């Protein structure tokens, strides 16, 4: 277990500098936007994605990069596949918790101090995750982030396996078809809203957890068969 | 001695290329092995298979008696690859910090001593290091890990002669105090002959020779003198190479020669000299070519 936690520690060591650059850039861009809007506000209210949500997108970038960049390097340092995989899951869990907490705290701040001339879209409000209060909002976000991360990890862990390539083909063909045909589009939307925006928090979370387990297990299946 | 790593009939192909052919070897505890072979002989593939970085198409690999299945790798192995796939942006000291918890017997005092001995700046980023210095980082991790099985693939690439000598000295000193199994592939054949106890020669994916270094040393000779005399005295010997210059023949022999036989040869005005491992390897791999 301590060897897997070492991977969390290494992840933090590798992530922190690029994240700092990313966060500082984002804050600078946001401050510039905010200032310019206050000075030259001519046409009313502008819209923008919430800063906390943009910051959380870093988690998705990491889950795409880690299976490609991190895997070979961590194996070269002495980790086993099992340690690598459990280590990255611990990393994702920690990051998902931090970003969910940050967004939960950020929303009242954003609404109170930053939304005078800019309307911020926040994922919590879009999916109505705040219907069960602060804890509910945190849980919805946490599991939704993990669900997306587990899916991305699966996609980037399977690229050198025959079944993985089949999965890419299915997705590459399936996504455009399901978006272009009206009935399929409706079914897809309905399915996604059952998973991500379920009015029952328990059913929603249970579905999230089920998919997270399936995706992480599938990712492990491919990792076990992946050569260094 | 206990077998720590074993392969049985292992085969590995890359499309049409047969990288490893039906290979069966046993590595014992507390022994230093040298893995030799020409480019493309399958050395790196073999090391990747032993460490679980690549999977065999068929056959079995066992570590400490336990069969390694697809995806398994031994925690007791430290494998330092020749291409050093470490985090380029990290400092040397960070890399050591990253690696240390993966090895149960990691020795920080020794790691710091190695930093000093190899004159490596711990705060320098890995990407800023020269080829030789990058090799040194790999060597440091390999040595300080004190892993029961340490595997180096071309550990001395880019290192100058002084640093290489330093490596051999440190390796031998540390091995004497902390015996373990070390497997090292290299092209610096003469240099490692001072260090290794057993030699494996790999050729087109198969083991061509697996023997004690001392046995090879005691069995490899140059016999030179008049061609007809050389021919007659070596009639029943394993001559692996012959060079003929006019009436003089220089023969490379891989066979035991008793003191009596050597004395007889010298009485017939033949010269009998020991052969370096490098020469032995070259002639042995050429497979008995004659140059006239």
mmCIF file of N, CA and C in Angstrom, chain A residues 109-165:
data_model
loop_
_atom_site.group_PDB
_atom_site.id
_atom_site.type_symbol
_atom_site.label_atom_id
_atom_site.label_comp_id
_atom_site.label_asym_id
_atom_site.label_seq_id
_atom_site.Cartn_x
_atom_site.Cartn_y
_atom_site.Cartn_z
ATOM 1 N N UNK A 109 -18.802 32.230 -3.494
ATOM 2 C CA UNK A 109 -17.872 33.345 -3.693
ATOM 3 C C UNK A 109 -18.076 33.962 -5.068
ATOM 4 N N UNK A 110 -18.177 33.075 -6.076
ATOM 5 C CA UNK A 110 -18.353 33.533 -7.463
ATOM 6 C C UNK A 110 -19.667 34.309 -7.609
ATOM 7 N N UNK A 111 -20.718 33.763 -7.017
ATOM 8 C CA UNK A 111 -22.034 34.403 -7.134
ATOM 9 C C UNK A 111 -22.092 35.739 -6.394
ATOM 10 N N UNK A 112 -21.361 35.834 -5.281
ATOM 11 C CA UNK A 112 -21.433 37.048 -4.477
ATOM 12 C C UNK A 112 -20.531 38.155 -4.991
ATOM 13 N N UNK A 113 -19.328 37.799 -5.430
ATOM 14 C CA UNK A 113 -18.333 38.847 -5.722
ATOM 15 C C UNK A 113 -17.955 39.004 -7.187
ATOM 16 N N UNK A 114 -18.155 37.979 -7.997
ATOM 17 C CA UNK A 114 -17.623 38.052 -9.363
ATOM 18 C C UNK A 114 -18.692 38.183 -10.444
ATOM 19 N N UNK A 115 -19.937 38.038 -10.082
ATOM 20 C CA UNK A 115 -20.954 37.923 -11.138
ATOM 21 C C UNK A 115 -21.723 39.220 -11.408
ATOM 22 N N UNK A 116 -21.067 40.340 -11.153
ATOM 23 C CA UNK A 116 -21.760 41.609 -11.396
ATOM 24 C C UNK A 116 -21.999 41.840 -12.885
ATOM 25 N N UNK A 117 -20.913 41.638 -13.668
ATOM 26 C CA UNK A 117 -21.035 41.844 -15.113
ATOM 27 C C UNK A 117 -20.837 40.570 -15.922
ATOM 28 N N UNK A 118 -20.483 39.496 -15.242
ATOM 29 C CA UNK A 118 -20.277 38.231 -15.949
ATOM 30 C C UNK A 118 -21.170 37.171 -15.315
ATOM 31 N N UNK A 119 -21.861 36.427 -16.192
ATOM 32 C CA UNK A 119 -22.660 35.306 -15.676
ATOM 33 C C UNK A 119 -21.835 34.026 -15.854
ATOM 34 N N UNK A 120 -21.577 33.355 -14.729
ATOM 35 C CA UNK A 120 -20.758 32.159 -14.788
ATOM 36 C C UNK A 120 -21.619 30.894 -14.836
ATOM 37 N N UNK A 121 -21.366 30.075 -15.847
ATOM 38 C CA UNK A 121 -22.014 28.764 -15.893
ATOM 39 C C UNK A 121 -21.227 27.824 -14.982
ATOM 40 N N UNK A 122 -21.901 27.233 -14.037
ATOM 41 C CA UNK A 122 -21.225 26.267 -13.179
ATOM 42 C C UNK A 122 -21.898 24.916 -13.337
ATOM 43 N N UNK A 123 -21.109 23.898 -13.435
ATOM 44 C CA UNK A 123 -21.600 22.538 -13.672
ATOM 45 C C UNK A 123 -22.617 22.099 -12.606
ATOM 46 N N UNK A 124 -22.447 22.614 -11.396
ATOM 47 C CA UNK A 124 -23.359 22.260 -10.297
ATOM 48 C C UNK A 124 -24.776 22.763 -10.593
ATOM 49 N N UNK A 125 -24.823 24.002 -11.108
ATOM 50 C CA UNK A 125 -26.144 24.573 -11.418
ATOM 51 C C UNK A 125 -26.737 23.936 -12.673
ATOM 52 N N UNK A 126 -25.890 23.634 -13.648
ATOM 53 C CA UNK A 126 -26.378 23.034 -14.900
ATOM 54 C C UNK A 126 -27.042 21.681 -14.616
ATOM 55 N N UNK A 127 -26.391 20.865 -13.814
ATOM 56 C CA UNK A 127 -26.913 19.528 -13.524
ATOM 57 C C UNK A 127 -27.789 19.475 -12.272
ATOM 58 N N UNK A 128 -28.023 20.634 -11.705
ATOM 59 C CA UNK A 128 -28.905 20.715 -10.535
ATOM 60 C C UNK A 128 -28.383 19.864 -9.360
ATOM 61 N N UNK A 129 -27.056 19.883 -9.199
ATOM 62 C CA UNK A 129 -26.443 19.054 -8.169
ATOM 63 C C UNK A 129 -26.574 19.658 -6.760
ATOM 64 N N UNK A 130 -27.057 20.901 -6.724
ATOM 65 C CA UNK A 130 -27.153 21.551 -5.409
ATOM 66 C C UNK A 130 -28.506 21.307 -4.739
ATOM 67 N N UNK A 131 -29.303 20.414 -5.367
ATOM 68 C CA UNK A 131 -30.648 20.180 -4.811
ATOM 69 C C UNK A 131 -30.608 19.512 -3.434
ATOM 70 N N UNK A 132 -29.516 18.857 -3.099
ATOM 71 C CA UNK A 132 -29.411 18.211 -1.779
ATOM 72 C C UNK A 132 -28.400 18.915 -0.878
ATOM 73 N N UNK A 133 -28.243 20.193 -1.077
ATOM 74 C CA UNK A 133 -27.372 20.979 -0.206
ATOM 75 C C UNK A 133 -25.903 20.818 -0.551
ATOM 76 N N UNK A 134 -25.056 21.309 0.342
ATOM 77 C CA UNK A 134 -23.610 21.356 0.089
ATOM 78 C C UNK A 134 -23.018 19.952 -0.022
ATOM 79 N N UNK A 135 -23.393 19.070 0.906
ATOM 80 C CA UNK A 135 -22.844 17.704 0.885
ATOM 81 C C UNK A 135 -23.269 16.983 -0.399
ATOM 82 N N UNK A 136 -24.541 17.135 -0.760
ATOM 83 C CA UNK A 136 -25.054 16.517 -1.992
ATOM 84 C C UNK A 136 -24.306 17.034 -3.199
ATOM 85 N N UNK A 137 -24.072 18.344 -3.237
ATOM 86 C CA UNK A 137 -23.345 18.947 -4.350
ATOM 87 C C UNK A 137 -21.941 18.368 -4.457
ATOM 88 N N UNK A 138 -21.293 18.236 -3.293
ATOM 89 C CA UNK A 138 -19.939 17.671 -3.268
ATOM 90 C C UNK A 138 -19.947 16.232 -3.784
ATOM 91 N N UNK A 139 -20.900 15.419 -3.296
ATOM 92 C CA UNK A 139 -20.932 13.997 -3.681
ATOM 93 C C UNK A 139 -21.219 13.815 -5.170
ATOM 94 N N UNK A 140 -22.205 14.577 -5.675
ATOM 95 C CA UNK A 140 -22.530 14.496 -7.109
ATOM 96 C C UNK A 140 -21.289 14.805 -7.939
ATOM 97 N N UNK A 141 -20.600 15.887 -7.582
ATOM 98 C CA UNK A 141 -19.417 16.297 -8.344
ATOM 99 C C UNK A 141 -18.316 15.243 -8.257
ATOM 100 N N UNK A 142 -18.060 14.817 -7.024
ATOM 101 C CA UNK A 142 -16.966 13.875 -6.781
ATOM 102 C C UNK A 142 -17.122 12.620 -7.648
ATOM 103 N N UNK A 143 -18.317 12.036 -7.617
ATOM 104 C CA UNK A 143 -18.507 10.786 -8.358
ATOM 105 C C UNK A 143 -18.597 11.031 -9.869
ATOM 106 N N UNK A 144 -19.146 12.176 -10.245
ATOM 107 C CA UNK A 144 -19.207 12.484 -11.681
ATOM 108 C C UNK A 144 -17.796 12.682 -12.237
ATOM 109 N N UNK A 145 -16.964 13.397 -11.486
ATOM 110 C CA UNK A 145 -15.574 13.593 -11.930
ATOM 111 C C UNK A 145 -14.870 12.242 -12.063
ATOM 112 N N UNK A 146 -15.069 11.400 -11.048
ATOM 113 C CA UNK A 146 -14.409 10.089 -11.074
ATOM 114 C C UNK A 146 -14.890 9.237 -12.239
ATOM 115 N N UNK A 147 -16.172 9.360 -12.534
ATOM 116 C CA UNK A 147 -16.738 8.596 -13.654
ATOM 117 C C UNK A 147 -16.064 9.006 -14.967
ATOM 118 N N UNK A 148 -15.948 10.305 -15.170
ATOM 119 C CA UNK A 148 -15.325 10.784 -16.411
ATOM 120 C C UNK A 148 -13.847 10.374 -16.456
ATOM 121 N N UNK A 149 -13.183 10.534 -15.306
ATOM 122 C CA UNK A 149 -11.762 10.199 -15.227
ATOM 123 C C UNK A 149 -11.536 8.705 -15.504
ATOM 124 N N UNK A 150 -12.393 7.862 -14.944
ATOM 125 C CA UNK A 150 -12.219 6.419 -15.141
ATOM 126 C C UNK A 150 -12.420 6.063 -16.617
ATOM 127 N N UNK A 151 -13.341 6.753 -17.268
ATOM 128 C CA UNK A 151 -13.593 6.493 -18.686
ATOM 129 C C UNK A 151 -12.401 6.951 -19.532
ATOM 130 N N UNK A 152 -11.876 8.133 -19.219
ATOM 131 C CA UNK A 152 -10.712 8.636 -19.978
ATOM 132 C C UNK A 152 -9.515 7.700 -19.761
ATOM 133 N N UNK A 153 -9.329 7.277 -18.496
ATOM 134 C CA UNK A 153 -8.214 6.362 -18.192
ATOM 135 C C UNK A 153 -8.345 5.080 -19.000
ATOM 136 N N UNK A 154 -9.553 4.571 -19.080
ATOM 137 C CA UNK A 154 -9.791 3.362 -19.874
ATOM 138 C C UNK A 154 -9.406 3.607 -21.334
ATOM 139 N N UNK A 155 -9.876 4.735 -21.879
ATOM 140 C CA UNK A 155 -9.611 5.023 -23.293
ATOM 141 C C UNK A 155 -8.114 5.137 -23.586
ATOM 142 N N UNK A 156 -7.372 5.707 -22.631
ATOM 143 C CA UNK A 156 -5.944 5.901 -22.884
ATOM 144 C C UNK A 156 -5.089 4.730 -22.402
ATOM 145 N N UNK A 157 -5.730 3.724 -21.833
ATOM 146 C CA UNK A 157 -4.975 2.535 -21.412
ATOM 147 C C UNK A 157 -5.106 1.403 -22.422
ATOM 148 N N UNK A 158 -6.058 1.545 -23.356
ATOM 149 C CA UNK A 158 -6.372 0.399 -24.204
ATOM 150 C C UNK A 158 -5.872 0.535 -25.632
ATOM 151 N N UNK A 159 -5.113 1.615 -25.911
ATOM 152 C CA UNK A 159 -4.815 1.918 -27.317
ATOM 153 C C UNK A 159 -3.942 0.877 -28.015
ATOM 154 N N UNK A 160 -3.188 0.075 -27.245
ATOM 155 C CA UNK A 160 -2.336 -0.887 -27.956
ATOM 156 C C UNK A 160 -2.849 -2.324 -27.839
ATOM 157 N N UNK A 161 -4.141 -2.444 -27.614
ATOM 158 C CA UNK A 161 -4.751 -3.772 -27.560
ATOM 159 C C UNK A 161 -5.842 -3.855 -28.632
ATOM 160 N N UNK A 162 -5.981 -5.023 -29.202
ATOM 161 C CA UNK A 162 -6.955 -5.219 -30.287
ATOM 162 C C UNK A 162 -8.369 -4.806 -29.844
ATOM 163 N N UNK A 163 -8.738 -5.230 -28.633
ATOM 164 C CA UNK A 163 -10.091 -4.913 -28.150
ATOM 165 C C UNK A 163 -10.222 -3.399 -27.932
ATOM 166 N N UNK A 164 -9.133 -2.774 -27.518
ATOM 167 C CA UNK A 164 -9.129 -1.329 -27.335
ATOM 168 C C UNK A 164 -9.376 -0.605 -28.644
ATOM 169 N N UNK A 165 -8.717 -1.087 -29.694
ATOM 170 C CA UNK A 165 -8.901 -0.456 -31.007
ATOM 171 C C UNK A 165 -10.348 -0.646 -31.474
#
